[in-house]
Each structure stands twice: as C-alpha cells, then as structure tokens.
Coordinates of C-alpha atoms in Angstrom, one line a residue:
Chain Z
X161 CA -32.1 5.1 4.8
X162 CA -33.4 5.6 1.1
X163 CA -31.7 9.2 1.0
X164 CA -29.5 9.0 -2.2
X165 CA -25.4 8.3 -2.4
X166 CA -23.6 11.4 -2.6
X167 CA -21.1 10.9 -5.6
X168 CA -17.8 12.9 -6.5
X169 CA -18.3 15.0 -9.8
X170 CA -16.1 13.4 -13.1
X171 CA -13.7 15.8 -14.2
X172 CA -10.6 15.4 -15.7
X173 CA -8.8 14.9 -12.9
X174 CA -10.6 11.8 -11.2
X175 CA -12.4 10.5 -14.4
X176 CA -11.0 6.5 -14.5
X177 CA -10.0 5.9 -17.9
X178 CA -9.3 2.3 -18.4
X179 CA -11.4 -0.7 -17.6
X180 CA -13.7 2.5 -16.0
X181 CA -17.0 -0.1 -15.6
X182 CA -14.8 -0.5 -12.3
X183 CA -15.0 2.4 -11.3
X184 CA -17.2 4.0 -8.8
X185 CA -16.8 7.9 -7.7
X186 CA -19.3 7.2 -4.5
X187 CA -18.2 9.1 -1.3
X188 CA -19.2 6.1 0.7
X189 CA -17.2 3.3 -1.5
X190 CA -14.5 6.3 -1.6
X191 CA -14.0 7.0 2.2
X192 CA -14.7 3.2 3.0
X193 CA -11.6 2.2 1.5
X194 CA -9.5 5.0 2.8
X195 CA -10.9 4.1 6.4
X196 CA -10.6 0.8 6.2
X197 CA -6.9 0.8 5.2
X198 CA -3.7 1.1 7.5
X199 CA -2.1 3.4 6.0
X200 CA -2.3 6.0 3.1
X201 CA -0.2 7.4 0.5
X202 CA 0.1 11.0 -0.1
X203 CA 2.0 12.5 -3.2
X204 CA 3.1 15.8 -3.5
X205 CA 5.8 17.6 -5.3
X206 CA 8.8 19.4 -3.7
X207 CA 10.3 22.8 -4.7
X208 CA 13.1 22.3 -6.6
X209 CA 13.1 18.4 -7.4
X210 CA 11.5 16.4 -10.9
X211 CA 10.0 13.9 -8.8
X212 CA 7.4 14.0 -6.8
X213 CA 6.9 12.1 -4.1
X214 CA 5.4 9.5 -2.2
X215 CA 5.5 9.2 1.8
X216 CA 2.9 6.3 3.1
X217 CA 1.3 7.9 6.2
X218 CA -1.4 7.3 8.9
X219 CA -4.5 8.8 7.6
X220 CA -8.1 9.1 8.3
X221 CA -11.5 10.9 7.0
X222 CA -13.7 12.4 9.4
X223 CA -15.6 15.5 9.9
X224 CA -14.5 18.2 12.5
X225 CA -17.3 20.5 11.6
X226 CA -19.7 17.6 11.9
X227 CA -17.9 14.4 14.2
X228 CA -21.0 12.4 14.0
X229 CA -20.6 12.6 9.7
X230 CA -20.4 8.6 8.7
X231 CA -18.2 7.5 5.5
X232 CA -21.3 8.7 2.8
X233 CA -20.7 12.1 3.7
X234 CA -18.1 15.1 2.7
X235 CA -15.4 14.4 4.5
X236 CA -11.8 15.7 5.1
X237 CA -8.3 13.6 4.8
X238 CA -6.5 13.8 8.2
X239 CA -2.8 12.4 7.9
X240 CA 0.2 11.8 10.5
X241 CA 3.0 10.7 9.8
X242 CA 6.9 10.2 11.2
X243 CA 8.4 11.4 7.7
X244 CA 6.3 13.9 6.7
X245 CA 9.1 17.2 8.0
X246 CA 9.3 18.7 3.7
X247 CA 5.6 17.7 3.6
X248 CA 4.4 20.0 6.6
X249 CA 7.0 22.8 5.8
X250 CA 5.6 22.8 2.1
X251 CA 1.8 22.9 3.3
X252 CA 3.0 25.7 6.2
X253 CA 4.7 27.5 3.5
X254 CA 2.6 27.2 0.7
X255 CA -0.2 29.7 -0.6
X256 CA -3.4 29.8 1.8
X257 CA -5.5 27.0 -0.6
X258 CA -2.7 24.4 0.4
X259 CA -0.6 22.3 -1.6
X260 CA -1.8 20.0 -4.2
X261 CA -1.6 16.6 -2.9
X262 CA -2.9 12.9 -4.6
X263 CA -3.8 10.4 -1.6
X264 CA -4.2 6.9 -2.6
X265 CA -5.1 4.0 -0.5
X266 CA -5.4 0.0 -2.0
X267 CA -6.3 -3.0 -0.2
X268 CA -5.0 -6.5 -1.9
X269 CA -8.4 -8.8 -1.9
X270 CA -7.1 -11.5 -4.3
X271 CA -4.7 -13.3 -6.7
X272 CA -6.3 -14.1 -9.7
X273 CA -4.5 -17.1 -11.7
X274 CA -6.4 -17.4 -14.8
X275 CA -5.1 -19.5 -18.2
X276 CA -2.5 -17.4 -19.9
X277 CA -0.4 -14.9 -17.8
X278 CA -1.8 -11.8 -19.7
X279 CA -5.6 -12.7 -18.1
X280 CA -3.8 -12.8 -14.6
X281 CA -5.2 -10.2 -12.4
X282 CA -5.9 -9.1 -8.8
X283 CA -8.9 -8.8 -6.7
X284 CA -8.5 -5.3 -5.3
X285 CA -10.3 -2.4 -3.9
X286 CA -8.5 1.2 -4.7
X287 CA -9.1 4.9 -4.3
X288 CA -7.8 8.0 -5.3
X289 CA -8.0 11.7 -4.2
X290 CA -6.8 14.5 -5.1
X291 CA -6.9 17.7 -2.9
X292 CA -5.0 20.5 -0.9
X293 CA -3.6 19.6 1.8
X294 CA -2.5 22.3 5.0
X295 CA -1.4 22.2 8.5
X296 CA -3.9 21.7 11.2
X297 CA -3.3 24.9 13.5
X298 CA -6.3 25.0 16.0
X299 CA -5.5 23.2 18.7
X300 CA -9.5 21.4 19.3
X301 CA -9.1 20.0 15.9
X302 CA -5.9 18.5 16.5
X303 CA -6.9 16.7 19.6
X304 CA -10.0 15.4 17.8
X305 CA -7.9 14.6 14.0
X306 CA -5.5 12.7 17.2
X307 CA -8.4 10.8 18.4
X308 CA -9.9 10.1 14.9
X309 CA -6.3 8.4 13.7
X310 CA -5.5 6.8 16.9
X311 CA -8.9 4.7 17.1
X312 CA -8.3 4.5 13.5
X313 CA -5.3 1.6 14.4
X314 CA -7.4 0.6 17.3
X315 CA -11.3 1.0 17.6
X316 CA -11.3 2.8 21.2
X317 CA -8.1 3.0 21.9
X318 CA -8.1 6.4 22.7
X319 CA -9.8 6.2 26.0
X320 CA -7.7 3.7 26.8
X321 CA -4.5 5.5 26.1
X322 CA -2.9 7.6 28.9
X323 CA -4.7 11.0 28.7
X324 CA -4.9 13.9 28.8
X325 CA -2.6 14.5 26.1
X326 CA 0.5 17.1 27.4
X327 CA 0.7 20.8 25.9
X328 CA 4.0 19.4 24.7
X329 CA 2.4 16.4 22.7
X330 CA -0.1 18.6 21.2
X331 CA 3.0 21.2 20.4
X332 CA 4.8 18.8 18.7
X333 CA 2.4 16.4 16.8
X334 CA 2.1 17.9 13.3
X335 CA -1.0 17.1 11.5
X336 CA -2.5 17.7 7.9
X337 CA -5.7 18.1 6.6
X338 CA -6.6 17.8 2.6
X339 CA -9.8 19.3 1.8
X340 CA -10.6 17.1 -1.2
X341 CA -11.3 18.1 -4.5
X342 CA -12.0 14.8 -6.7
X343 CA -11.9 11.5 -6.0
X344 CA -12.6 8.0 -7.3
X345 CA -12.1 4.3 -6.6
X346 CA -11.9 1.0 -8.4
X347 CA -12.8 -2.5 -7.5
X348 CA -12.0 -5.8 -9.3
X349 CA -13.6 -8.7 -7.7
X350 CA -14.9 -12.2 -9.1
X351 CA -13.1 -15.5 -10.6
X352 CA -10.4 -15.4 -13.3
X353 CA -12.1 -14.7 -16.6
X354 CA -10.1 -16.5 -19.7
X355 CA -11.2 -15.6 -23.3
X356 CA -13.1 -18.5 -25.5
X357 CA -10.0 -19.5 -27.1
X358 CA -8.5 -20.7 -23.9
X359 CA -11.3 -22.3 -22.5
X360 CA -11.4 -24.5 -25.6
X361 CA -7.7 -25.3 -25.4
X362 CA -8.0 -28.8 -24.0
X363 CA -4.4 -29.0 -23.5
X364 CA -4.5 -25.7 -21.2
X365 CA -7.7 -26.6 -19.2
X366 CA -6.4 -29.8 -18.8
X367 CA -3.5 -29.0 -16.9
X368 CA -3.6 -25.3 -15.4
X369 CA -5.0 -24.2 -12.2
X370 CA -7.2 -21.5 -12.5
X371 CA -9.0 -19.8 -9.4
X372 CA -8.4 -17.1 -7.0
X373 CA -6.1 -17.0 -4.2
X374 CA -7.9 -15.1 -1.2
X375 CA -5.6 -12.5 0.3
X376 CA -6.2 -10.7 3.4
X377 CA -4.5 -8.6 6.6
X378 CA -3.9 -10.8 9.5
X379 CA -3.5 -9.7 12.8
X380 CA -1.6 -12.4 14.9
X381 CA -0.8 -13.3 18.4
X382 CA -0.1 -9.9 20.6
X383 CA 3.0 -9.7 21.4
X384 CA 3.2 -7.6 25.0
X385 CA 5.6 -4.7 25.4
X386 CA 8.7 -5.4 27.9
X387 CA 6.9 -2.7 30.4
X388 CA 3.3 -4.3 30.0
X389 CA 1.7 -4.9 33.3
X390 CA -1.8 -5.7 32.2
X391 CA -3.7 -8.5 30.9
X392 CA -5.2 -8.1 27.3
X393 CA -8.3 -6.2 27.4
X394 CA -11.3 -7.1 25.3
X395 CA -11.2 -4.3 23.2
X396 CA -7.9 -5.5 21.9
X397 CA -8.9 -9.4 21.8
X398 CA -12.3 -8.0 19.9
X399 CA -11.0 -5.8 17.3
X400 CA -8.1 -8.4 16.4
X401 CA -10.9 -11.1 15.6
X402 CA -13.3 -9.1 14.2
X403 CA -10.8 -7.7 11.9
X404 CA -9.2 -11.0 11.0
X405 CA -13.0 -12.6 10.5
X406 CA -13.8 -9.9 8.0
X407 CA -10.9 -10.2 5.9
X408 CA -11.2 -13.3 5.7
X409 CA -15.1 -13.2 4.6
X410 CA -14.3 -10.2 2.4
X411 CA -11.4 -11.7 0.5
X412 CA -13.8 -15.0 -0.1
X413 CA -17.1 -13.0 -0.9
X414 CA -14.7 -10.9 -3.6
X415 CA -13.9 -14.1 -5.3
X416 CA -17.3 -15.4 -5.0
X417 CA -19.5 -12.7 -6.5
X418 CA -20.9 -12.6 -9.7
Chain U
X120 CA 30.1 -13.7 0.3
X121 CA 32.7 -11.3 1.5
X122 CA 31.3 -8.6 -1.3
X123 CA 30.4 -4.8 0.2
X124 CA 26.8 -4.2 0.0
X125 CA 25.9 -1.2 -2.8
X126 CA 24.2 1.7 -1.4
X127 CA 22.4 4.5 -3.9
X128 CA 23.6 7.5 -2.7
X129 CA 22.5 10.4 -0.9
X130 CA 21.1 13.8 -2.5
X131 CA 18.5 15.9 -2.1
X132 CA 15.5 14.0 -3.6
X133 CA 16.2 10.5 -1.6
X134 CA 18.1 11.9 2.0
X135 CA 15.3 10.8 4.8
X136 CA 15.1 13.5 7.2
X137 CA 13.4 12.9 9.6
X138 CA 14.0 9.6 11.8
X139 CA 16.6 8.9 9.5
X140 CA 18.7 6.5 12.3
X141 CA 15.9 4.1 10.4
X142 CA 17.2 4.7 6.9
X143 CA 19.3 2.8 5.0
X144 CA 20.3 3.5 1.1
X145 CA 21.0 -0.2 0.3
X146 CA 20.3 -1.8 -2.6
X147 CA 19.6 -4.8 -1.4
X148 CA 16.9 -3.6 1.5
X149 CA 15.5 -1.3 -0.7
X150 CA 15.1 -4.0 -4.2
X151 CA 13.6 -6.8 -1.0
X152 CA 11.4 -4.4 -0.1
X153 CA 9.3 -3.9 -3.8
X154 CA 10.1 -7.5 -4.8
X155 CA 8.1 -9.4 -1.5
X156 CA 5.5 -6.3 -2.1
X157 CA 1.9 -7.0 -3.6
X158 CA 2.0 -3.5 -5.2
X159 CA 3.9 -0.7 -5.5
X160 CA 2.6 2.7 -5.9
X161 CA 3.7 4.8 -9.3
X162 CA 3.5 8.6 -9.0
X163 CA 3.9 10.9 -11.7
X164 CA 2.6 14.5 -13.1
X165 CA 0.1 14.9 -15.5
X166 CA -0.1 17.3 -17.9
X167 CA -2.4 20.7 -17.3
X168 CA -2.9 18.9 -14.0
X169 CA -2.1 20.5 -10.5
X170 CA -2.1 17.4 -9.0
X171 CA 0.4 14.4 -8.9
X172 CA -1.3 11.1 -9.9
X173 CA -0.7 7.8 -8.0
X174 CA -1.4 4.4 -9.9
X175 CA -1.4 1.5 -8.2
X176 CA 0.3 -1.4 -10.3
X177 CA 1.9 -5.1 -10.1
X178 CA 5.7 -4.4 -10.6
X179 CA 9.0 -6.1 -9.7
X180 CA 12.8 -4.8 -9.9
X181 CA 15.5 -7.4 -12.2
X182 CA 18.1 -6.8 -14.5
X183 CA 17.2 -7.6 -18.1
X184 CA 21.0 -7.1 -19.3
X185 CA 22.1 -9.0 -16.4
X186 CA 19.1 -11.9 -15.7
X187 CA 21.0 -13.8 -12.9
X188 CA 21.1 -10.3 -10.9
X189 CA 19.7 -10.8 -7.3
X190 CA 18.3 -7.8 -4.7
X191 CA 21.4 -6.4 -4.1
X192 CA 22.4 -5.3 -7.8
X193 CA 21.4 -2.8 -10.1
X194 CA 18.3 -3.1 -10.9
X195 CA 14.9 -1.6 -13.0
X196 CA 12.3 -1.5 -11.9
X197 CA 9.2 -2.8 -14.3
X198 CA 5.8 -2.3 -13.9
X199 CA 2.3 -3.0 -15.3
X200 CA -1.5 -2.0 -14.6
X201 CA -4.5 -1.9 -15.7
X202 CA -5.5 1.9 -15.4
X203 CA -2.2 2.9 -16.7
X204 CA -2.9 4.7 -20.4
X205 CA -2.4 7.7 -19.2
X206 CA 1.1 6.4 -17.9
X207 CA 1.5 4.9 -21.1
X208 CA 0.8 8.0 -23.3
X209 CA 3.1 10.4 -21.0
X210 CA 6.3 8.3 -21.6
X211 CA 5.9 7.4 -24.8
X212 CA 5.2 11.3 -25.5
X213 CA 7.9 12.3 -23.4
X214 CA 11.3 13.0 -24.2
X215 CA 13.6 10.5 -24.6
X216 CA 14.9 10.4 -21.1
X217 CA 11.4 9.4 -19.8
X218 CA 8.7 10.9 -17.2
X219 CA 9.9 11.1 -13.8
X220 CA 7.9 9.3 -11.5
X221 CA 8.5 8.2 -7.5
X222 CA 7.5 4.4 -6.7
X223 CA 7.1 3.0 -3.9
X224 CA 6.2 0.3 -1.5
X225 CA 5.2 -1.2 2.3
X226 CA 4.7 -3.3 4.3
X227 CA 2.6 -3.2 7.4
X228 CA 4.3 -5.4 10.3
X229 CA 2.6 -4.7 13.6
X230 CA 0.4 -1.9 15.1
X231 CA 2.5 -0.5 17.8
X232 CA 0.5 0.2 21.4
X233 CA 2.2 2.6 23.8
X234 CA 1.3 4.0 27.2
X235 CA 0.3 7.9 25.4
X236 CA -1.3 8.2 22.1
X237 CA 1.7 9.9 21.1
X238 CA 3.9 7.4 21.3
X239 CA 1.9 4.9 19.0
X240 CA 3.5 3.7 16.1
X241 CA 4.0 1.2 13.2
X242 CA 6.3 -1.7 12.8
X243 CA 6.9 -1.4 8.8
X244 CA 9.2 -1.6 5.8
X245 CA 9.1 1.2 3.1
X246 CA 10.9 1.8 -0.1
X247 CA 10.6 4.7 -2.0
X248 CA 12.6 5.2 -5.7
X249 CA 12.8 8.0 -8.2
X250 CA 13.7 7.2 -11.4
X251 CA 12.5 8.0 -15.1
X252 CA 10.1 5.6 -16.9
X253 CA 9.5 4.8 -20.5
X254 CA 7.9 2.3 -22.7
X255 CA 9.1 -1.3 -23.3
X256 CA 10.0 -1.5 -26.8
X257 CA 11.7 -4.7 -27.0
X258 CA 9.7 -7.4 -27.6
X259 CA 12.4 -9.9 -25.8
X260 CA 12.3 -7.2 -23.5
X261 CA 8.3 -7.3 -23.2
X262 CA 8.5 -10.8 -22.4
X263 CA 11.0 -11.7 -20.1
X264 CA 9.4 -8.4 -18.1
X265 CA 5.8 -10.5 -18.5
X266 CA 7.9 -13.4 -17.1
X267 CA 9.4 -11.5 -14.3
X268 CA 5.9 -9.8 -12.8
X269 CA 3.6 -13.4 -13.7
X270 CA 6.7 -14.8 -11.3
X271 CA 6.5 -12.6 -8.6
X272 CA 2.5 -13.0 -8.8
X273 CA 3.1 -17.0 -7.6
X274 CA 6.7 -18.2 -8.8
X275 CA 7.1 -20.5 -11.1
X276 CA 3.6 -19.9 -12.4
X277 CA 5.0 -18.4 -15.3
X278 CA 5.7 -21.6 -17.1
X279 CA 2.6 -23.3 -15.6
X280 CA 0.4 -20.7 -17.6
X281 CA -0.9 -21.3 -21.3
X282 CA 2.0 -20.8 -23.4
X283 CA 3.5 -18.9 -26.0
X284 CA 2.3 -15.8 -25.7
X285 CA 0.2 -15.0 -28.7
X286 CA 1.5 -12.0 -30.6
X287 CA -1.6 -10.3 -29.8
X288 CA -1.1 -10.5 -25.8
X289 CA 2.6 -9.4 -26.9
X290 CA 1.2 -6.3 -29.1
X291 CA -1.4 -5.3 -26.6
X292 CA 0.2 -5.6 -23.4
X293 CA 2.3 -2.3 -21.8
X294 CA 5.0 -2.6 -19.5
X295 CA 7.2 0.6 -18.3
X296 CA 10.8 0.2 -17.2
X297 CA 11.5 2.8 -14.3
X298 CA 15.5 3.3 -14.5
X299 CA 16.4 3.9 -10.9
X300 CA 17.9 7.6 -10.0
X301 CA 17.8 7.7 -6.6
X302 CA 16.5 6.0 -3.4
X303 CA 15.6 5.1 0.0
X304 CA 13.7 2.9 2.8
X305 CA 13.0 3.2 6.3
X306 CA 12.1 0.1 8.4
X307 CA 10.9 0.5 12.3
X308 CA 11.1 -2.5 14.1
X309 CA 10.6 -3.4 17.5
X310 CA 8.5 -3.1 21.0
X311 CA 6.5 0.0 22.3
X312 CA 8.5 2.7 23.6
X313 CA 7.6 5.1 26.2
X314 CA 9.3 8.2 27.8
X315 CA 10.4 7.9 31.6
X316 CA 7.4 10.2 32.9
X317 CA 4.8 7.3 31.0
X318 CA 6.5 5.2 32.8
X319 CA 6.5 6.4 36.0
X320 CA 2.9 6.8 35.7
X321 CA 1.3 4.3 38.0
X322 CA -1.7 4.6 37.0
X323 CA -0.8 4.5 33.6
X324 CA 1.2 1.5 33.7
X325 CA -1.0 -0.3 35.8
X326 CA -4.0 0.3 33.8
X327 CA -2.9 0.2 30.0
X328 CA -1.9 -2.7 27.6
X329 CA 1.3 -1.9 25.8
X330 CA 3.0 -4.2 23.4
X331 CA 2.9 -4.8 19.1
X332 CA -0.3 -6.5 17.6
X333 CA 1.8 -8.2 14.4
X334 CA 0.6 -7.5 11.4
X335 CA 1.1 -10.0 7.9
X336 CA -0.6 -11.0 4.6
X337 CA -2.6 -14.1 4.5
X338 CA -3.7 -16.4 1.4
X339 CA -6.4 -18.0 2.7
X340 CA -7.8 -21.4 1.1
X341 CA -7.7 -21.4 -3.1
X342 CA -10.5 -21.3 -4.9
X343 CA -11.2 -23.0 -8.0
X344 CA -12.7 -20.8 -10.8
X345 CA -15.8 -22.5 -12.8
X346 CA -13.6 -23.9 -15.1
X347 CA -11.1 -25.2 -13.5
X348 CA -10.3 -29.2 -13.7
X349 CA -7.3 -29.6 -11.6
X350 CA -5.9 -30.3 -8.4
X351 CA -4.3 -27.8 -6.6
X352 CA -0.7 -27.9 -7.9
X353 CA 2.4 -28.1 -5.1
X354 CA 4.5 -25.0 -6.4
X355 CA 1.0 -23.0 -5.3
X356 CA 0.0 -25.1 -2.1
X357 CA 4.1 -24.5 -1.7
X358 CA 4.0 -21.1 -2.3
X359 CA 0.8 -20.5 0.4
X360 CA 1.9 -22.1 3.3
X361 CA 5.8 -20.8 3.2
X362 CA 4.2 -17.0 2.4
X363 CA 2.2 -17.6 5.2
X364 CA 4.4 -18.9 7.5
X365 CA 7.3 -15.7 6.6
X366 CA 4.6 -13.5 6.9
X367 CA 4.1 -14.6 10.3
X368 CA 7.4 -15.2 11.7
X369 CA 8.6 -11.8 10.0
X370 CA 6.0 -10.0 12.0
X371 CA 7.0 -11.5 15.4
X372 CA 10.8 -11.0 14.4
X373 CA 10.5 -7.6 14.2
X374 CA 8.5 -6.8 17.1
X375 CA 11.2 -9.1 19.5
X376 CA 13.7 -7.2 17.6
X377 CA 16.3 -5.0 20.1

C-alpha cells in the first residue's frame, strides 16, 4: 500500500514501438498477464536452423528466493512443458548465462467490429519478455517451480494431488527457469472507435453493426476420469466459477471502459 | 472425397520429438488449427538483438492464386498487427527470399487432473510453421488478404463493413505473406491417465478427483458501441451461438475421446 510500482527499464529490446500509449512496462500488469494465462510461449533459436522457434508451454512467475513475492515484484519465468526435449538440451548445453529466450503470453478480451474493416480491432491484454532461460538443477526448487505450475492450472491442487512426489518424478520432470531481462505488455480495451468520416456516412451507420463482442475462457461441465472414485470437491467447483465469473466481468468491463 | 490427405514433410526444423505418437504433418490439421485460432503467434530475429521477438497478430492461411483452396491445400499464411513495424521494416529490408519467422497457434481444450502432479496435463491443439515472410505488394493482393483476416474475425463481416476501401486504408495498411517451409502440430486428447502404482494407491484413489475440466472460448452477449443504430444482425447472432456451441462440444469430444 502507497509503495510505488516497480517498472521494467525501456531499452531497445522491450521498448513498444507502435500504438506504444498501450503500452505499459509495469511488473505487476507484466506478471499479471503471464499468471493469469494457461499457457505461455517461449522462442528460442536452435543450433543449426534459420527459424527460431515457438513451443507453447506451462509456465509460471514466482520467487524461489522469496515464495511469499506477489505479481509487483522481480520475479522469475518457470516453464514445463511435454515438447520442450531441444529446448532443455540447448539451455543444459548452453553458456552458464543461459539461452536467450522471448516468452509471450496473450489473452483474447474482445472482437471489436467497428465501420470499415481497417478500424476492426481486438480487445486484448499481451506481454512480452525476454530473458535467459536454464535448467532448474536443485532439486528444493524444482519441487516448489512443481507446486507453483501445478496450482497454477488449479488453485490448490497440489495438496490435493497424490504426494509426496517419487525420486523418479522429480528425476525426470525437466524444468526451466528464465531470469528476465526486459519486459513489456500491451492492452487494447474500450468500444470500436471509427474516424469522423464514417460516423457521418449515413449510409454506413445506418446499416452496420458496430460494438464489441466480449470473448472469454470458459471452463465447462467436469468431465470425471474413467478411474474417478470421488465426488467433486469444492476447490474444483470454486475455481471453475470463479474463473468463468471473472472472465466474464473482465471481457465486459474491457469493453466498457472509457 | 477419395483424395490422399497432403502432409509437409519431415526435416530437422518441423520433426516433433518428443511425444511425437501425437504429431501429425497434415495440411489439413495443421491449416484448421491457425484458421479457428484467435491469434497466432509470429516469431522472428531482430537485428543486433540477442533475443527472438514474438508478435502477436490476427492472421489466417488461403491461397491467393488458388481462392477456392480449403485447409487441406497449399496454403500462405497472412498476417497483420498492430505492433508489427519492426516486422514490417525487416522484410521489406530483407533479401528477396524474406525473414524467416516460426508462427504458431493453440488451443486450450481441457485442464487434465490426474492422481500425481506428474501426470497432469492439457487437452490442446498446436500448430507450429516455419516459413519466410515478406511484404504484400499487390494491391489485389492487399485486399483480398484484408478480406480473408476481416472474415475470419466474424464471416461474412467483410461485406457487411463500410465499403470500398479508401485508397488510404489500402496505402496504410501492412499485411505479410508467410510462404510455408515446413511444419507441424501436436494435439492431446483424452481422459487422465495414471500409471498402475497411482492406481493401486488406495488412498490415492479414494481420496482424489481425477477427470478433464473442458476448456473453450466464449462470446458472451454483444455490445453496441455509442454509435451504433442497429439491430444485432443474424450472420453475428449466427456466428455466436454455433462458435459457442463447437467450442463446447469440441471440448467434451476430446476429453471422451479413446
């Protein structure tokens, strides 16, 4: 309370340059999106290749150092993820600072249908990092990165899960964490904005739509597991409306602001 | 009817490796997969930069050559944002091949809840292309690309927006075409699974909820814009409630699948 936002420095790395009065290089607004988001994308480039790549992974920012760190502080990227085998060789491999990596992570808030097609837009929330990522080799930050992502896809899920985790699990889960560098984010929000000319096109305002179309995640109806012996427990039935109720708000109150 | 399916094939940049019994090279699984996506993700390398940029940006994969070319077909991909000059100024700079960029995109279909944290997982969809971009030239070009990306924003809005496009909106709007090198997908599907010693464990499977929470878009109620005059047409109402309804049904599909 009243201490000030922490914000990434500009540099030429993370400095937005288009449309950049949506841009907002705040930790907080940063990390918020990233946390708040299923999944993340991380790019990197391989030896030996003119592409680099993109593999979307399960990813979350905490602090190891400090675990009780909220999303306005320095924080690290923690990522896991099924197709990540080059990814976790390169960052083994790679000099001691880690490989470059860019994470990105977007959430769709809105379709914005405005009067021509070139004033069409979306209502989106977006962030970018950019950092070095290595393997995770102590095995106490593992288990807590494991327990950061997994209540990442359920709020306290963990606790619930069958523990403790085996030697073997722990062997074999690969994990990485980028210590960022620069970061930024953008956010478009509001009602579909058409230029003067348009609005006094009688013709066109006479007979186009124009408005927003809220977009959000939904979480439906769970769907027990073959094996499941257990009614659903309220953690599950709480974080599924909770989550669907926000969206919902958020996706309207995007539209709706000024 | 009747006709084999394309596949792109494999080399080094697009062989999964990891998992890779839920790969597949096919066109048209792969061309689905960014055309019913919101977004796709555009990475490329910047100059002086040690980091990989990713962009993300409204695209959609057709045939300009070929119009009447569906998902399984050769395809470009096109794309267009609004934080993209830097994009813009790399291909039009680069040589006349184009930049090489990776694009890609997914979808989130359930959260997956297994006995052990280690067994959690994802129902999802993910495509991810390499290919080299450069700027749309063409003005017939520009605007049947304009056409294609309004379209997949809400079909059929295209010709329910203010039209001609002014030659201003022409000159001022940028569009790259990604020509398709190489790719892939994954797509995980299906119920929590857990090893025989999980399951063996009484207490475990007494004790723990284990099954898919399904995961889909939503557009939630339009809203009009201040200066909108007009009903809610049916090709958006039409467009709501079917994408709502797939959305759903696709997320149950895959976690029932076998």
């Amino acid at each position: 309370m009243g201490r000030y936002e922490l914000e990434y420095p500009k540099d030429k790395d993370n400095s937005v340059k288009r449309y950049n009065q949506l841009a907002s290089y705040s930790l907080r607004t940063i990390h918020g999106i990233v946390n708040s988001a299923q999944f993340v994308n991380l790019s990197f480039n391989p030896p030996n290749s003119p592409f680099p790549v993109i593999l979307p992974m399960i990813g979350q920012m905490g602090s190891f150092d400090r675990p009780s760190a909220d999303d306005g502080d320095p924080l690290d990227l923690y990522v896991h993820g099924y197709v990540s085998s080059r990814l976790m060789n390169l960052s083994r491999d790679g000099d001691s600072a880690g490989m470059p990596v860019c994470a990105s992570a977007t959430h769709v808030d809105g379709l914005v249908l405005a009067l021509s097609s070139f004033s069409h837009n979306y209502n989106y929330r977006s962030a970018v990092l950019f950092g070095h990522a290595t393997l995770v080799q102590d095995p106490d930050e593992k288990l807590w990165a494991m327990e950061l992502i997994t209540n990442s896809v359920v709020p306290d899920r963990w606790r619930h899960s069958r523990l403790p985790v085996t030697p073997a699990e722990l062997q074999s889960t690969a994990l990485l964490r980028v210590r960022i560098a620069s970061a930024s984010s953008k956010v478009r929000d509001g009602q579909a904005e058409d230029p003067r000319a348009d609005l006094e096109n009688e013709d066109a305002v006479g007979s186009i739509w124009t408005g927003v179309l809220p977009v959000h995640q939904t979480i439906g109806e769970p769907l027990p597991g073959p094996n499941n012996r257990v009614d659903l427990p309220g953690y599950i039935a709480e974080y599924r409306s909770s989550f669907n109720e926000e969206g919902r708000e958020h996706s309207i109150n995007a539209a709706n602001k000024k």
